[in-house]
Coordinates of C-alpha atoms and ligand atoms in Angstrom, one line a residue:
M1 CA 94.0 133.9 224.7
K2 CA 93.8 136.6 227.3
V3 CA 92.2 140.1 227.2
K4 CA 94.9 143.0 227.0
E5 CA 94.4 146.6 227.7
G6 CA 93.4 148.3 224.4
D7 CA 91.7 145.2 223.0
R8 CA 88.3 145.7 221.5
V9 CA 86.0 143.0 223.1
L10 CA 82.3 142.3 222.5
L11 CA 80.6 141.8 225.8
I12 CA 77.3 139.4 225.4
D13 CA 74.5 139.2 227.8
E14 CA 72.4 136.2 228.4
K15 CA 69.6 137.5 226.0
G16 CA 72.4 137.8 223.2
K17 CA 72.5 141.4 223.3
K18 CA 76.1 142.6 222.1
F19 CA 78.2 145.6 223.2
L20 CA 81.4 146.4 221.7
V21 CA 83.9 148.3 223.7
R22 CA 87.7 149.0 224.2
V23 CA 89.4 147.7 227.3
E24 CA 90.6 150.8 229.1
K25 CA 91.6 151.6 232.4
G26 CA 89.0 153.9 234.2
K27 CA 86.5 153.2 231.6
T28 CA 83.1 151.8 232.5
L29 CA 80.0 150.5 230.4
S30 CA 76.7 151.1 231.5
T31 CA 74.0 148.6 231.0
H32 CA 70.4 148.1 232.0
Y33 CA 71.5 145.4 234.5
G34 CA 74.3 147.5 236.0
I35 CA 77.8 149.0 235.4
I36 CA 80.9 147.0 234.1
E37 CA 84.3 148.3 234.9
L38 CA 86.3 147.5 231.6
E39 CA 89.5 147.4 233.7
K40 CA 88.2 144.0 235.2
L41 CA 88.6 142.3 231.8
I42 CA 92.5 142.7 231.6
G43 CA 93.7 139.0 231.9
A44 CA 90.6 137.6 231.4
D45 CA 90.1 134.6 229.0
F46 CA 88.1 135.0 225.9
G47 CA 85.1 132.8 226.5
D48 CA 85.1 133.7 230.1
F49 CA 82.5 135.9 231.5
T50 CA 82.0 138.8 234.2
Y51 CA 79.3 140.4 236.1
T52 CA 77.9 143.9 236.4
H53 CA 79.1 145.6 240.0
N54 CA 75.5 144.5 241.4
K55 CA 75.9 140.9 239.9
R56 CA 72.5 141.2 238.2
G57 CA 74.2 141.0 234.6
K58 CA 76.2 138.2 233.4
F59 CA 78.2 139.0 230.1
Y60 CA 80.5 136.6 228.1
I61 CA 83.7 138.1 226.9
V62 CA 84.2 137.4 223.4
E63 CA 86.6 138.5 220.7
P64 CA 84.7 140.4 217.9
V65 CA 84.9 139.3 214.4
I66 CA 84.5 141.6 211.3
P67 CA 80.4 141.6 210.9
D68 CA 80.6 142.9 214.5
L69 CA 83.0 145.7 214.1
M70 CA 81.1 146.7 210.7
M71 CA 77.4 146.4 212.4
K72 CA 78.8 148.4 215.4
V73 CA 80.3 151.5 213.5
K74 CA 78.9 154.9 214.3
R75 CA 76.5 155.4 211.5
E76 CA 76.2 159.0 209.4
T77 CA 75.1 157.1 206.4
Q78 CA 73.4 153.9 205.3
I79 CA 76.0 151.1 205.5
I80 CA 76.9 147.9 204.0
Y81 CA 76.0 144.8 205.7
P82 CA 78.2 141.7 206.3
K83 CA 75.8 139.5 204.0
D84 CA 76.8 142.1 201.3
A85 CA 80.2 142.5 201.9
A86 CA 81.2 139.0 202.1
I87 CA 79.9 138.2 198.8
I88 CA 81.3 141.6 197.1
I89 CA 84.7 140.6 198.6
M90 CA 84.4 137.3 196.8
W91 CA 83.2 138.3 193.5
L92 CA 85.8 141.0 193.3
G93 CA 88.4 138.3 194.0
I94 CA 90.0 140.6 196.8
K95 CA 92.7 138.7 198.7
E96 CA 95.9 139.1 200.7
G97 CA 98.0 141.9 198.8
S98 CA 94.9 143.5 196.7
R99 CA 94.8 147.1 196.0
V100 CA 91.4 148.3 195.9
I101 CA 89.5 151.5 195.3
E102 CA 86.1 152.1 197.2
I103 CA 84.1 155.2 196.6
G104 CA 81.7 156.0 199.0
T105 CA 83.6 155.8 202.2
G106 CA 80.3 156.7 203.7
S107 CA 80.4 155.4 207.6
G108 CA 83.2 153.1 206.7
S109 CA 81.5 149.6 207.2
M110 CA 82.6 148.1 204.1
T111 CA 86.2 149.8 204.2
I112 CA 86.5 147.7 207.5
A113 CA 85.5 144.6 205.4
L114 CA 87.9 145.3 202.3
A115 CA 90.8 146.2 204.6
N116 CA 90.5 143.2 206.7
A117 CA 90.7 141.1 203.2
V118 CA 93.5 143.0 201.7
G119 CA 95.8 141.9 204.6
E120 CA 98.9 143.7 205.9
N121 CA 100.3 143.8 202.4
G122 CA 97.3 145.1 200.3
K123 CA 95.8 148.6 200.4
V124 CA 92.2 150.3 200.3
Y125 CA 92.1 153.7 198.7
S126 CA 88.8 155.1 200.1
Y127 CA 87.0 158.3 198.7
D128 CA 84.1 160.4 199.5
R129 CA 83.0 163.8 198.6
N130 CA 81.9 164.4 202.3
E131 CA 84.4 165.1 204.7
K132 CA 82.4 164.8 207.9
F133 CA 81.2 161.5 206.8
Q134 CA 84.9 160.5 206.2
K135 CA 86.1 161.9 209.4
N136 CA 83.4 159.6 211.2
A137 CA 84.4 156.5 209.2
I138 CA 88.3 157.3 209.9
K139 CA 87.3 157.0 213.3
N140 CA 85.3 153.6 213.0
V141 CA 88.4 152.1 210.8
E142 CA 90.7 153.2 213.5
N143 CA 88.6 151.6 216.2
A144 CA 88.4 148.5 214.0
G145 CA 92.5 148.5 214.2
L146 CA 92.5 148.6 210.5
I147 CA 93.8 152.0 209.6
D148 CA 97.1 151.3 208.4
R149 CA 95.7 149.6 205.5
V150 CA 93.4 152.5 204.3
E151 CA 94.0 155.9 202.5
F152 CA 91.1 158.1 202.8
K153 CA 90.6 160.9 200.3
I154 CA 88.0 163.8 199.7
R155 CA 86.9 163.7 196.0
Q156 CA 84.1 164.0 193.9
A157 CA 83.5 160.7 191.8
H158 CA 83.8 162.2 188.1
E159 CA 87.1 163.7 189.1
G160 CA 89.1 160.6 189.2
F161 CA 91.3 158.4 191.1
D162 CA 95.0 158.8 191.8
E163 CA 95.9 155.1 191.4
K164 CA 96.5 153.0 188.4
E165 CA 96.3 149.1 187.7
V166 CA 94.2 148.7 190.7
D167 CA 92.7 145.1 191.2
A168 CA 89.3 145.8 192.0
V169 CA 87.2 148.8 192.3
F170 CA 83.9 149.0 194.4
I171 CA 81.1 151.7 194.1
D172 CA 78.4 152.6 196.7
L173 CA 77.2 156.0 195.2
P174 CA 73.7 157.0 194.5
S175 CA 74.7 157.6 191.0
P176 CA 77.6 155.0 190.3
W177 CA 78.1 155.6 186.9
E178 CA 79.7 158.9 188.1
A179 CA 82.6 156.8 189.1
L180 CA 82.6 154.4 186.1
D181 CA 85.0 156.0 183.5
P182 CA 87.5 156.9 186.3
A183 CA 86.9 153.2 187.3
V184 CA 87.9 152.1 183.9
V185 CA 90.8 154.2 184.0
A186 CA 92.3 152.9 187.5
L187 CA 91.7 149.3 186.8
K188 CA 94.1 146.8 185.7
G189 CA 93.1 144.8 182.7
G190 CA 91.2 142.0 183.8
G191 CA 90.2 144.0 187.1
R192 CA 86.9 143.6 188.8
L193 CA 84.2 146.1 189.3
G194 CA 81.4 146.0 192.0
V195 CA 78.5 148.2 192.3
L196 CA 75.8 148.2 195.3
S197 CA 72.7 150.0 194.4
P198 CA 69.4 149.9 196.3
T199 CA 67.2 150.3 193.0
C200 CA 66.7 148.2 189.7
N201 CA 67.0 151.6 187.6
Q202 CA 70.5 152.3 189.2
I203 CA 71.7 148.5 188.2
E204 CA 70.1 149.1 185.0
T205 CA 71.6 152.1 183.9
M206 CA 75.1 151.1 185.2
S207 CA 75.0 147.7 183.2
V208 CA 74.2 149.2 179.9
K209 CA 76.9 151.7 180.6
M210 CA 79.6 149.1 181.7
K211 CA 78.7 147.0 178.4
E212 CA 79.4 150.2 176.5
R213 CA 82.7 150.4 178.0
G214 CA 83.8 146.8 177.2
F215 CA 83.1 145.1 180.6
I216 CA 82.2 141.2 180.2
D217 CA 80.6 138.6 182.6
I218 CA 78.3 141.3 183.7
T219 CA 76.0 139.9 186.5
S220 CA 73.7 141.2 188.9
F221 CA 71.9 139.4 192.0
E222 CA 70.8 140.1 195.6
I223 CA 71.4 138.5 198.8
L224 CA 68.6 137.6 201.1
L225 CA 69.5 136.5 204.3
R226 CA 66.9 135.0 206.6
H227 CA 67.7 134.1 210.3
M228 CA 66.4 130.9 211.9
L229 CA 65.3 130.5 215.5
P230 CA 66.9 127.2 216.3
R231 CA 65.4 125.5 219.5
K232 CA 64.6 121.8 220.1
G233 CA 61.5 120.6 217.9
M234 CA 60.5 124.2 217.2
T235 CA 63.3 125.3 214.8
R236 CA 61.7 127.9 212.3
P237 CA 62.7 131.2 210.5
L238 CA 62.5 134.6 212.4
E239 CA 59.4 136.6 211.6
R240 CA 61.6 139.6 210.9
M241 CA 64.0 140.1 208.3
V242 CA 66.3 142.9 206.6
S243 CA 64.6 142.2 203.4
H244 CA 66.3 144.8 201.2
T245 CA 69.5 146.3 201.2
G246 CA 70.8 146.6 197.5
Y247 CA 71.4 144.8 194.4
L248 CA 74.9 144.0 193.4
L249 CA 76.2 144.2 190.0
F250 CA 79.7 143.1 188.9
G251 CA 81.9 143.0 185.7
I252 CA 85.3 142.4 184.3
K253 CA 87.3 145.1 182.6
T254 CA 88.5 143.9 179.2
S255 CA 90.1 146.9 177.4
I256 CA 89.8 150.6 177.9
R257 CA 86.8 151.8 175.8
L258 CA 85.6 155.3 177.1
P259 CA 82.9 156.9 175.0
E260 CA 84.1 159.6 172.3
Ligands
LIG301 C1 75.6 155.0 201.2 S1 77.0 155.8 201.6 C2 78.5 154.5 201.3 C3 78.2 153.6 202.8 C4 79.5 152.9 202.9 N1 79.7 151.8 201.8 C5 79.5 152.0 204.4 O1 79.4 150.8 204.3 O2 79.4 152.7 205.5 C6 77.4 156.5 200.0 C7 78.7 157.7 200.3 O3 78.5 158.3 199.0 C8 79.1 159.6 199.1 N2 78.8 160.0 197.7 C9 77.6 160.2 197.3 N3 77.8 161.0 196.1 C10 79.2 161.1 195.8 C11 80.0 161.4 194.8 N4 79.6 161.8 193.5 N5 81.3 161.5 194.8 C12 81.8 161.0 196.0 N6 81.3 160.5 197.1 C13 79.7 160.8 197.1 C14 78.3 160.3 200.2 O4 78.8 161.3 200.9 C15 77.9 159.0 201.1 O5 79.1 159.0 202.1

């Protein structure tokens, strides 16, 4: 496959450092080795390589995958990492054609993962109360080429959602319970609710409230991802890791039982 004008391309240097760029005429990428004229990439094969203007830097031309797009968003908030997004999508049963509500859009990292998973026939409805954050997220999702699959809305969690009978709701808020009753109303019977929270206290409070509202199969866990250093005769874990992002919590909606 050949690189076209407008493509998002990952350039990887010989030490493994990654640069996500859009291939546009007249645009350049400055690296500590030198400059790359991005126009030069048009017509190159993915998997091929290019050099900086002074030939000091060699960069492989690679098609980015969803984790690259998530990790390279411009951050205005904490973001959801691919290790968590992957399992969230699996546990929420999100597939081609799914309709999903997300609240906190944040920087749009999770929005990118969700929009990719729902496919061309699905929809993500992404809510946040902060207009500045959401504007930045919109740009990030646009850059990922997935904007057509997302509707963004400015809203406080407790004010509720516009959609009904959605397949799944995902909550990433400091007070996830603010979105719980709105989620109950919006979810279809048997729909899945997912939450990511950084502390155990949030998970405990939320799980009790989910139980009160008739959710079943309530389960919580965290994902620890430890990278390895694969080398001949010396393969071992890397010394450093992202040891904590958040705890995950899931449940299935059975019937609407909002508190009196
Ligand atoms: C940690 S960020 C979400 C990050 C996002 N999942 C991502 O991957 O980029 C939390 C977001 O929740 C929003 N937020 C916090 N409380 C809220 C509330 N009560 N209603 C709506 N949005 C809220 C914040 O503005 C912030 O953008």
